[in-house]
Amino acid sequence: MRHPVVMGNWKLNGSKEMVVDLLTGLNAELEGVTGVDVAVAPPALFIDLAERTLTDAGSAIILGAQNTDINNQGAFTGDTSPAMLKEFGATHIIIGHSERREYHKESDEFVAKKFAFLKENGLTPVLCIGETEAQNEAGETESVCARQIDAVINLLGAEALNGAIIAYEPIWAIGTGKAATADDAQRIHASIRAHIAEKNADVAKNIVIQYGGSVKPENAAAYFAQPDIDGALVGGAALDAKSFAAIAKAAAVAKAQ
Ligand code: PGA
C-alpha cells in the first residue's frame, strides 16, 4: 500500500513571522491526523527557523526544500547543497519544478543529476514533471512525462526511483486555478506508472505520484479518490494553514478507505 504524501511548496513566499505562524497553525490543525505524510518546503533561508519551530512543537510535519545544487561544497555562488539541507533537517527536496526548468533553464539531464546527488546524500527527491499547454493540446502529455522520467532512468536505472516521489504538474494548471480534472489526472498518473512498470513493476507499484496544479480544499478529495493519485504538491493553498490542512486531511480520509 502506498502512503499518501501532501507537500506544500511555498515558492518565494514567507517571512520569519509567517514561518512561525503558518507552521504553528498547521501543526495544530493536523493534530490527531494520521494516514498521510505532510511536508513543507519553505524558501531555503527559512529552513533553519522552520526546523526550530517544528522541533519546539514536537511536530510530525516533514521538512523539505525547493531545490538543491549538485555539489556539497565549493565555488558555486548562490547555491545550497544537500549536505546543508540535511544539516537543517530537510529531507524531501523538490527538483525539476517547471519554474526552475523555465526561469533557470534546467534541462531534463541536469534535473536527473540533482536526483542522483540527492539519493547519494540520502535525501528524498520530489521529481516534478509535466507538460505545457501547447504540448497538452498537441497530445504530447504522456510522451513529455515519459521523457522527463527517462532522463533519471537512463542515468541511474529504474530502481533509483524507489523511495522517491514524482509530482505530475501540468504547467498550465500551476497557479492558474485551471486544475486538471480528476479523471484526466488519473489517466496521466496511470500512464506514468505504466511507463515505469515497463522497466520495473515493483518500483512502479510502490512509487508515490502526486498531482500538482491548483489543488484546493474544494477539489482535493476528487483527486485522492483516484487509484493512482497518491497525494498532492500544493502551491498557493499551502500558504494557509486551514486550507493546506484540509487538503492533507482529504488525502488521509480518501486513502484510508
Ligand atoms: P499551485 O502550485 O498549487 O499554486 O498551482 C503548485 C506547484 O507549483 O507546485
PDB file of C-alpha atoms and ligand atoms in Angstrom:
ATOM      1  CA  MET A   1       0.000   0.000   0.000  1.00  0.00           C
ATOM      2  CA  ARG A   2       1.306   3.422  -0.932  1.00  0.00           C
ATOM      3  CA  HIS A   3       1.254   6.017   1.833  1.00  0.00           C
ATOM      4  CA  PRO A   4      -0.076   9.406   0.656  1.00  0.00           C
ATOM      5  CA  VAL A   5       2.201  12.455   0.789  1.00  0.00           C
ATOM      6  CA  VAL A   6       0.881  16.017   0.693  1.00  0.00           C
ATOM      7  CA  MET A   7       3.602  18.608   0.303  1.00  0.00           C
ATOM      8  CA  GLY A   8       3.449  22.387   0.404  1.00  0.00           C
ATOM      9  CA  ASN A   9       5.695  24.304  -1.971  1.00  0.00           C
ATOM     10  CA  TRP A  10       5.901  27.802  -0.526  1.00  0.00           C
ATOM     11  CA  LYS A  11       7.882  29.119  -3.517  1.00  0.00           C
ATOM     12  CA  LEU A  12       9.267  32.645  -2.948  1.00  0.00           C
ATOM     13  CA  ASN A  13       6.914  33.467  -0.099  1.00  0.00           C
ATOM     14  CA  GLY A  14       7.465  33.953   3.589  1.00  0.00           C
ATOM     15  CA  SER A  15       8.896  35.981   6.424  1.00  0.00           C
ATOM     16  CA  LYS A  16      10.102  34.988   9.879  1.00  0.00           C
ATOM     17  CA  GLU A  17       6.678  35.777  11.265  1.00  0.00           C
ATOM     18  CA  MET A  18       4.872  33.829   8.577  1.00  0.00           C
ATOM     19  CA  VAL A  19       7.055  30.722   9.050  1.00  0.00           C
ATOM     20  CA  VAL A  20       6.252  30.549  12.753  1.00  0.00           C
ATOM     21  CA  ASP A  21       2.538  31.382  12.353  1.00  0.00           C
ATOM     22  CA  LEU A  22       1.931  29.024   9.439  1.00  0.00           C
ATOM     23  CA  LEU A  23       3.791  26.063  10.922  1.00  0.00           C
ATOM     24  CA  THR A  24       2.309  26.522  14.383  1.00  0.00           C
ATOM     25  CA  GLY A  25      -1.168  26.797  12.883  1.00  0.00           C
ATOM     26  CA  LEU A  26      -0.647  23.852  10.584  1.00  0.00           C
ATOM     27  CA  ASN A  27       0.657  21.682  13.374  1.00  0.00           C
ATOM     28  CA  ALA A  28      -2.431  22.454  15.463  1.00  0.00           C
ATOM     29  CA  GLU A  29      -4.759  21.751  12.518  1.00  0.00           C
ATOM     30  CA  LEU A  30      -3.092  18.391  11.930  1.00  0.00           C
ATOM     31  CA  GLU A  31      -3.310  17.163  15.498  1.00  0.00           C
ATOM     32  CA  GLY A  32      -4.577  13.590  15.540  1.00  0.00           C
ATOM     33  CA  VAL A  33      -4.445  13.286  11.740  1.00  0.00           C
ATOM     34  CA  THR A  34      -2.793  10.042  10.681  1.00  0.00           C
ATOM     35  CA  GLY A  35      -2.539   8.183   7.400  1.00  0.00           C
ATOM     36  CA  VAL A  36      -0.856  10.963   5.450  1.00  0.00           C
ATOM     37  CA  ASP A  37       2.665  12.358   5.414  1.00  0.00           C
ATOM     38  CA  VAL A  38       2.619  16.139   5.396  1.00  0.00           C
ATOM     39  CA  ALA A  39       5.690  18.043   4.207  1.00  0.00           C
ATOM     40  CA  VAL A  40       6.557  21.698   3.684  1.00  0.00           C
ATOM     41  CA  ALA A  41       9.198  23.303   1.504  1.00  0.00           C
ATOM     42  CA  PRO A  42       9.933  26.855   2.688  1.00  0.00           C
ATOM     43  CA  PRO A  43      12.466  29.093   0.947  1.00  0.00           C
ATOM     44  CA  ALA A  44      15.999  27.904   1.849  1.00  0.00           C
ATOM     45  CA  LEU A  45      16.667  30.927   4.059  1.00  0.00           C
ATOM     46  CA  PHE A  46      13.808  29.954   6.377  1.00  0.00           C
ATOM     47  CA  ILE A  47      14.570  26.243   6.733  1.00  0.00           C
ATOM     48  CA  ASP A  48      16.537  26.837   9.933  1.00  0.00           C
ATOM     49  CA  LEU A  49      13.640  28.669  11.568  1.00  0.00           C
ATOM     50  CA  ALA A  50      11.188  26.092  10.241  1.00  0.00           C
ATOM     51  CA  GLU A  51      13.227  23.276  11.775  1.00  0.00           C
ATOM     52  CA  ARG A  52      13.358  25.013  15.159  1.00  0.00           C
ATOM     53  CA  THR A  53       9.633  25.793  15.051  1.00  0.00           C
ATOM     54  CA  LEU A  54       8.683  22.217  14.181  1.00  0.00           C
ATOM     55  CA  THR A  55      11.041  20.755  16.787  1.00  0.00           C
ATOM     56  CA  ASP A  56       9.692  23.052  19.526  1.00  0.00           C
ATOM     57  CA  ALA A  57       6.160  21.980  18.627  1.00  0.00           C
ATOM     58  CA  GLY A  58       7.103  18.285  18.606  1.00  0.00           C
ATOM     59  CA  SER A  59       5.619  18.236  15.113  1.00  0.00           C
ATOM     60  CA  ALA A  60       5.489  15.292  12.704  1.00  0.00           C
ATOM     61  CA  ILE A  61       5.483  17.659   9.718  1.00  0.00           C
ATOM     62  CA  ILE A  62       8.309  16.736   7.354  1.00  0.00           C
ATOM     63  CA  LEU A  63      10.706  19.467   6.327  1.00  0.00           C
ATOM     64  CA  GLY A  64      11.681  19.868   2.701  1.00  0.00           C
ATOM     65  CA  ALA A  65      13.271  22.310   0.293  1.00  0.00           C
ATOM     66  CA  GLN A  66      12.543  23.673  -3.172  1.00  0.00           C
ATOM     67  CA  ASN A  67      15.834  22.978  -4.907  1.00  0.00           C
ATOM     68  CA  THR A  68      19.372  21.708  -4.480  1.00  0.00           C
ATOM     69  CA  ASP A  69      22.769  22.097  -6.071  1.00  0.00           C
ATOM     70  CA  ILE A  70      24.686  19.111  -7.414  1.00  0.00           C
ATOM     71  CA  ASN A  71      27.740  19.773  -5.217  1.00  0.00           C
ATOM     72  CA  ASN A  72      28.162  19.659  -1.470  1.00  0.00           C
ATOM     73  CA  GLN A  73      30.694  22.490  -1.270  1.00  0.00           C
ATOM     74  CA  GLY A  74      32.930  24.664  -3.380  1.00  0.00           C
ATOM     75  CA  ALA A  75      32.850  27.673  -5.661  1.00  0.00           C
ATOM     76  CA  PHE A  76      29.161  27.641  -6.578  1.00  0.00           C
ATOM     77  CA  THR A  77      27.888  31.104  -5.711  1.00  0.00           C
ATOM     78  CA  GLY A  78      24.307  31.318  -4.569  1.00  0.00           C
ATOM     79  CA  ASP A  79      23.620  27.614  -4.301  1.00  0.00           C
ATOM     80  CA  THR A  80      22.520  25.323  -1.475  1.00  0.00           C
ATOM     81  CA  SER A  81      23.842  21.800  -1.066  1.00  0.00           C
ATOM     82  CA  PRO A  82      22.187  18.550   0.040  1.00  0.00           C
ATOM     83  CA  ALA A  83      24.626  18.429   2.990  1.00  0.00           C
ATOM     84  CA  MET A  84      23.377  21.836   4.151  1.00  0.00           C
ATOM     85  CA  LEU A  85      19.731  20.904   3.693  1.00  0.00           C
ATOM     86  CA  LYS A  86      20.328  17.720   5.626  1.00  0.00           C
ATOM     87  CA  GLU A  87      22.046  19.537   8.485  1.00  0.00           C
ATOM     88  CA  PHE A  88      18.855  21.554   8.976  1.00  0.00           C
ATOM     89  CA  GLY A  89      16.600  18.515   8.859  1.00  0.00           C
ATOM     90  CA  ALA A  90      15.208  18.915   5.333  1.00  0.00           C
ATOM     91  CA  THR A  91      14.627  15.505   3.758  1.00  0.00           C
ATOM     92  CA  HIS A  92      12.143  15.945   0.879  1.00  0.00           C
ATOM     93  CA  ILE A  93      13.683  18.044  -1.849  1.00  0.00           C
ATOM     94  CA  ILE A  94      11.717  19.324  -4.833  1.00  0.00           C
ATOM     95  CA  ILE A  95      13.646  19.187  -8.105  1.00  0.00           C
ATOM     96  CA  GLY A  96      12.694  19.944 -11.677  1.00  0.00           C
ATOM     97  CA  HIS A  97       9.824  22.265 -10.815  1.00  0.00           C
ATOM     98  CA  SER A  98       8.573  23.874 -14.015  1.00  0.00           C
ATOM     99  CA  GLU A  99       9.532  27.309 -12.672  1.00  0.00           C
ATOM    100  CA  ARG A 100      13.156  26.131 -12.328  1.00  0.00           C
ATOM    101  CA  ARG A 101      13.033  24.481 -15.742  1.00  0.00           C
ATOM    102  CA  GLU A 102      11.647  27.647 -17.322  1.00  0.00           C
ATOM    103  CA  TYR A 103      13.336  30.555 -15.468  1.00  0.00           C
ATOM    104  CA  HIS A 104      16.669  28.831 -14.828  1.00  0.00           C
ATOM    105  CA  LYS A 105      16.817  26.763 -17.999  1.00  0.00           C
ATOM    106  CA  GLU A 106      17.186  23.467 -16.128  1.00  0.00           C
ATOM    107  CA  SER A 107      17.291  20.549 -18.549  1.00  0.00           C
ATOM    108  CA  ASP A 108      15.989  17.005 -18.010  1.00  0.00           C
ATOM    109  CA  GLU A 109      19.607  15.840 -17.741  1.00  0.00           C
ATOM    110  CA  PHE A 110      20.525  18.459 -15.136  1.00  0.00           C
ATOM    111  CA  VAL A 111      17.446  17.566 -13.088  1.00  0.00           C
ATOM    112  CA  ALA A 112      18.461  13.893 -13.310  1.00  0.00           C
ATOM    113  CA  LYS A 113      21.893  14.831 -11.891  1.00  0.00           C
ATOM    114  CA  LYS A 114      20.163  16.549  -8.981  1.00  0.00           C
ATOM    115  CA  PHE A 115      18.104  13.406  -8.469  1.00  0.00           C
ATOM    116  CA  ALA A 116      21.270  11.301  -8.357  1.00  0.00           C
ATOM    117  CA  PHE A 117      23.034  13.624  -5.930  1.00  0.00           C
ATOM    118  CA  LEU A 118      20.074  13.744  -3.555  1.00  0.00           C
ATOM    119  CA  LYS A 119      19.940   9.939  -3.485  1.00  0.00           C
ATOM    120  CA  GLU A 120      23.685   9.805  -2.911  1.00  0.00           C
ATOM    121  CA  ASN A 121      23.165  12.058   0.097  1.00  0.00           C
ATOM    122  CA  GLY A 122      20.294  10.017   1.479  1.00  0.00           C
ATOM    123  CA  LEU A 123      17.597  12.577   0.682  1.00  0.00           C
ATOM    124  CA  THR A 124      14.198  12.067  -0.972  1.00  0.00           C
ATOM    125  CA  PRO A 125      13.819  13.645  -4.416  1.00  0.00           C
ATOM    126  CA  VAL A 126      10.395  15.037  -5.274  1.00  0.00           C
ATOM    127  CA  LEU A 127      10.743  14.995  -9.049  1.00  0.00           C
ATOM    128  CA  CYS A 128       8.376  17.391 -10.821  1.00  0.00           C
ATOM    129  CA  ILE A 129       7.285  16.592 -14.348  1.00  0.00           C
ATOM    130  CA  GLY A 130       4.543  17.902 -16.585  1.00  0.00           C
ATOM    131  CA  GLU A 131       3.622  19.372 -19.934  1.00  0.00           C
ATOM    132  CA  THR A 132       2.992  22.892 -21.200  1.00  0.00           C
ATOM    133  CA  GLU A 133      -0.395  23.922 -22.508  1.00  0.00           C
ATOM    134  CA  ALA A 134       0.836  23.650 -26.111  1.00  0.00           C
ATOM    135  CA  GLN A 135       2.184  20.145 -25.503  1.00  0.00           C
ATOM    136  CA  ASN A 136      -1.098  19.216 -23.873  1.00  0.00           C
ATOM    137  CA  GLU A 137      -3.081  20.462 -26.869  1.00  0.00           C
ATOM    138  CA  ALA A 138      -0.761  18.604 -29.218  1.00  0.00           C
ATOM    139  CA  GLY A 139      -1.460  15.346 -27.365  1.00  0.00           C
ATOM    140  CA  GLU A 140       2.137  15.111 -26.132  1.00  0.00           C
ATOM    141  CA  THR A 141       1.477  14.926 -22.384  1.00  0.00           C
ATOM    142  CA  GLU A 142       2.363  11.273 -21.942  1.00  0.00           C
ATOM    143  CA  SER A 143       5.492  11.428 -24.079  1.00  0.00           C
ATOM    144  CA  VAL A 144       6.755  14.568 -22.298  1.00  0.00           C
ATOM    145  CA  CYS A 145       6.290  12.927 -18.890  1.00  0.00           C
ATOM    146  CA  ALA A 146       7.977   9.736 -20.117  1.00  0.00           C
ATOM    147  CA  ARG A 147      10.936  11.742 -21.442  1.00  0.00           C
ATOM    148  CA  GLN A 148      11.347  13.611 -18.160  1.00  0.00           C
ATOM    149  CA  ILE A 149      11.316  10.361 -16.174  1.00  0.00           C
ATOM    150  CA  ASP A 150      13.574   8.593 -18.647  1.00  0.00           C
ATOM    151  CA  ALA A 151      16.312  11.154 -18.001  1.00  0.00           C
ATOM    152  CA  VAL A 152      16.518   9.698 -14.480  1.00  0.00           C
ATOM    153  CA  ILE A 153      16.050   6.077 -15.556  1.00  0.00           C
ATOM    154  CA  ASN A 154      18.735   6.371 -18.247  1.00  0.00           C
ATOM    155  CA  LEU A 155      21.215   7.845 -15.787  1.00  0.00           C
ATOM    156  CA  LEU A 156      20.503   5.668 -12.761  1.00  0.00           C
ATOM    157  CA  GLY A 157      18.193   2.792 -13.674  1.00  0.00           C
ATOM    158  CA  ALA A 158      14.521   2.446 -12.691  1.00  0.00           C
ATOM    159  CA  GLU A 159      15.462   1.114  -9.228  1.00  0.00           C
ATOM    160  CA  ALA A 160      16.688   4.605  -8.332  1.00  0.00           C
ATOM    161  CA  LEU A 161      13.047   5.726  -8.294  1.00  0.00           C
ATOM    162  CA  ASN A 162      12.499   3.537  -5.242  1.00  0.00           C
ATOM    163  CA  GLY A 163      11.602   5.760  -2.303  1.00  0.00           C
ATOM    164  CA  ALA A 164      11.456   8.891  -4.465  1.00  0.00           C
ATOM    165  CA  ILE A 165       8.305  10.877  -5.186  1.00  0.00           C
ATOM    166  CA  ILE A 166       7.049  12.023  -8.568  1.00  0.00           C
ATOM    167  CA  ALA A 167       4.880  15.125  -8.802  1.00  0.00           C
ATOM    168  CA  TYR A 168       2.874  15.351 -12.005  1.00  0.00           C
ATOM    169  CA  GLU A 169       2.155  19.042 -12.515  1.00  0.00           C
ATOM    170  CA  PRO A 170       0.631  20.167 -15.806  1.00  0.00           C
ATOM    171  CA  ILE A 171       2.265  23.573 -16.240  1.00  0.00           C
ATOM    172  CA  TRP A 172      -0.963  25.184 -17.454  1.00  0.00           C
ATOM    173  CA  ALA A 173      -2.589  24.244 -14.144  1.00  0.00           C
ATOM    174  CA  ILE A 174       0.065  25.751 -11.863  1.00  0.00           C
ATOM    175  CA  GLY A 175      -1.154  28.886 -10.112  1.00  0.00           C
ATOM    176  CA  THR A 176      -3.885  29.403 -12.675  1.00  0.00           C
ATOM    177  CA  GLY A 177      -6.928  27.975 -10.918  1.00  0.00           C
ATOM    178  CA  LYS A 178      -7.346  25.867 -14.073  1.00  0.00           C
ATOM    179  CA  ALA A 179      -6.803  22.454 -12.481  1.00  0.00           C
ATOM    180  CA  ALA A 180      -6.804  19.229 -14.491  1.00  0.00           C
ATOM    181  CA  THR A 181      -9.944  17.178 -13.996  1.00  0.00           C
ATOM    182  CA  ALA A 182      -9.531  14.272 -11.611  1.00  0.00           C
ATOM    183  CA  ASP A 183     -10.225  11.857 -14.487  1.00  0.00           C
ATOM    184  CA  ASP A 184      -7.584  13.415 -16.741  1.00  0.00           C
ATOM    185  CA  ALA A 185      -5.051  13.478 -13.918  1.00  0.00           C
ATOM    186  CA  GLN A 186      -5.781   9.820 -13.120  1.00  0.00           C
ATOM    187  CA  ARG A 187      -5.265   8.870 -16.754  1.00  0.00           C
ATOM    188  CA  ILE A 188      -1.854  10.557 -16.847  1.00  0.00           C
ATOM    189  CA  HIS A 189      -0.832   9.134 -13.471  1.00  0.00           C
ATOM    190  CA  ALA A 190      -1.738   5.646 -14.673  1.00  0.00           C
ATOM    191  CA  SER A 191       0.324   6.173 -17.820  1.00  0.00           C
ATOM    192  CA  ILE A 192       3.311   7.395 -15.768  1.00  0.00           C
ATOM    193  CA  ARG A 193       3.034   4.313 -13.559  1.00  0.00           C
ATOM    194  CA  ALA A 194       2.703   2.049 -16.608  1.00  0.00           C
ATOM    195  CA  HIS A 195       5.766   3.642 -18.169  1.00  0.00           C
ATOM    196  CA  ILE A 196       7.828   2.912 -15.047  1.00  0.00           C
ATOM    197  CA  ALA A 197       6.344  -0.608 -14.870  1.00  0.00           C
ATOM    198  CA  GLU A 198       7.824  -1.372 -18.287  1.00  0.00           C
ATOM    199  CA  LYS A 199      11.215  -1.073 -16.562  1.00  0.00           C
ATOM    200  CA  ASN A 200      10.383  -2.330 -13.088  1.00  0.00           C
ATOM    201  CA  ALA A 201       6.899  -3.394 -11.950  1.00  0.00           C
ATOM    202  CA  ASP A 202       7.704  -3.288  -8.222  1.00  0.00           C
ATOM    203  CA  VAL A 203       9.080   0.226  -8.345  1.00  0.00           C
ATOM    204  CA  ALA A 204       6.006   1.332 -10.327  1.00  0.00           C
ATOM    205  CA  LYS A 205       3.651  -0.228  -7.815  1.00  0.00           C
ATOM    206  CA  ASN A 206       5.298   1.459  -4.828  1.00  0.00           C
ATOM    207  CA  ILE A 207       6.203   4.917  -6.079  1.00  0.00           C
ATOM    208  CA  VAL A 208       4.167   7.843  -4.774  1.00  0.00           C
ATOM    209  CA  ILE A 209       2.860  10.010  -7.626  1.00  0.00           C
ATOM    210  CA  GLN A 210       1.435  13.345  -6.517  1.00  0.00           C
ATOM    211  CA  TYR A 211      -0.787  15.632  -8.553  1.00  0.00           C
ATOM    212  CA  GLY A 212       0.031  19.348  -8.514  1.00  0.00           C
ATOM    213  CA  GLY A 213      -1.559  22.391 -10.115  1.00  0.00           C
ATOM    214  CA  SER A 214      -4.294  24.462  -8.441  1.00  0.00           C
ATOM    215  CA  VAL A 215      -5.094  21.866  -5.790  1.00  0.00           C
ATOM    216  CA  LYS A 216      -7.513  23.437  -3.299  1.00  0.00           C
ATOM    217  CA  PRO A 217      -9.606  22.105  -0.406  1.00  0.00           C
ATOM    218  CA  GLU A 218     -12.588  22.145  -2.807  1.00  0.00           C
ATOM    219  CA  ASN A 219     -11.097  19.826  -5.434  1.00  0.00           C
ATOM    220  CA  ALA A 220      -8.603  17.758  -3.403  1.00  0.00           C
ATOM    221  CA  ALA A 221     -10.895  14.868  -2.458  1.00  0.00           C
ATOM    222  CA  ALA A 222     -11.713  14.146  -6.106  1.00  0.00           C
ATOM    223  CA  TYR A 223      -8.023  13.659  -6.907  1.00  0.00           C
ATOM    224  CA  PHE A 224      -7.371  11.463  -3.898  1.00  0.00           C
ATOM    225  CA  ALA A 225     -10.331   9.254  -4.810  1.00  0.00           C
ATOM    226  CA  GLN A 226      -8.344   8.190  -7.890  1.00  0.00           C
ATOM    227  CA  PRO A 227      -6.328   4.986  -7.534  1.00  0.00           C
ATOM    228  CA  ASP A 228      -3.061   6.340  -8.994  1.00  0.00           C
ATOM    229  CA  ILE A 229      -3.042   9.759  -7.302  1.00  0.00           C
ATOM    230  CA  ASP A 230      -1.114   9.361  -4.057  1.00  0.00           C
ATOM    231  CA  GLY A 231      -1.055  12.890  -2.744  1.00  0.00           C
ATOM    232  CA  ALA A 232      -0.505  16.439  -3.882  1.00  0.00           C
ATOM    233  CA  LEU A 233       2.137  19.102  -4.340  1.00  0.00           C
ATOM    234  CA  VAL A 234       0.398  22.311  -3.329  1.00  0.00           C
ATOM    235  CA  GLY A 235       1.493  25.884  -4.023  1.00  0.00           C
ATOM    236  CA  GLY A 236      -0.951  28.714  -3.276  1.00  0.00           C
ATOM    237  CA  ALA A 237      -3.208  26.760  -0.924  1.00  0.00           C
ATOM    238  CA  ALA A 238      -0.190  25.664   1.137  1.00  0.00           C
ATOM    239  CA  LEU A 239       0.274  29.236   2.376  1.00  0.00           C
ATOM    240  CA  ASP A 240      -2.839  28.993   4.515  1.00  0.00           C
ATOM    241  CA  ALA A 241      -2.817  26.577   7.462  1.00  0.00           C
ATOM    242  CA  LYS A 242      -6.514  25.730   7.294  1.00  0.00           C
ATOM    243  CA  SER A 243      -6.566  25.187   3.520  1.00  0.00           C
ATOM    244  CA  PHE A 244      -3.418  23.099   3.469  1.00  0.00           C
ATOM    245  CA  ALA A 245      -4.537  21.015   6.440  1.00  0.00           C
ATOM    246  CA  ALA A 246      -7.905  20.433   4.752  1.00  0.00           C
ATOM    247  CA  ILE A 247      -6.094  19.046   1.688  1.00  0.00           C
ATOM    248  CA  ALA A 248      -3.935  16.771   3.867  1.00  0.00           C
ATOM    249  CA  LYS A 249      -6.989  15.551   5.764  1.00  0.00           C
ATOM    250  CA  ALA A 250      -8.789  14.798   2.499  1.00  0.00           C
ATOM    251  CA  ALA A 251      -5.875  12.565   1.481  1.00  0.00           C
ATOM    252  CA  ALA A 252      -5.904  10.759   4.821  1.00  0.00           C
ATOM    253  CA  VAL A 253      -9.654  10.108   4.572  1.00  0.00           C
ATOM    254  CA  ALA A 254      -9.641   9.026   0.907  1.00  0.00           C
ATOM    255  CA  LYS A 255      -6.682   6.695   1.217  1.00  0.00           C
ATOM    256  CA  ALA A 256      -7.926   5.079   4.448  1.00  0.00           C
ATOM    257  CA  GLN A 257     -10.880   3.631   2.524  1.00  0.00           C
TER     258      GLN A 257
HETATM  259  P1  PGA B   1      -0.335  25.840  -7.244  1.00  0.00           P
HETATM  260  O1  PGA B   1       1.221  25.443  -7.398  1.00  0.00           O
HETATM  261  O2  PGA B   1      -0.940  24.899  -6.224  1.00  0.00           O
HETATM  262  O3  PGA B   1      -0.308  27.267  -6.731  1.00  0.00           O
HETATM  263  O4  PGA B   1      -0.967  25.709  -8.571  1.00  0.00           O
HETATM  264  C1  PGA B   1       1.626  24.088  -7.421  1.00  0.00           C
HETATM  265  C2  PGA B   1       3.109  23.984  -7.625  1.00  0.00           C
HETATM  266  O5  PGA B   1       3.668  24.750  -8.420  1.00  0.00           O
HETATM  267  O6  PGA B   1       3.781  23.128  -7.005  1.00  0.00           O
END
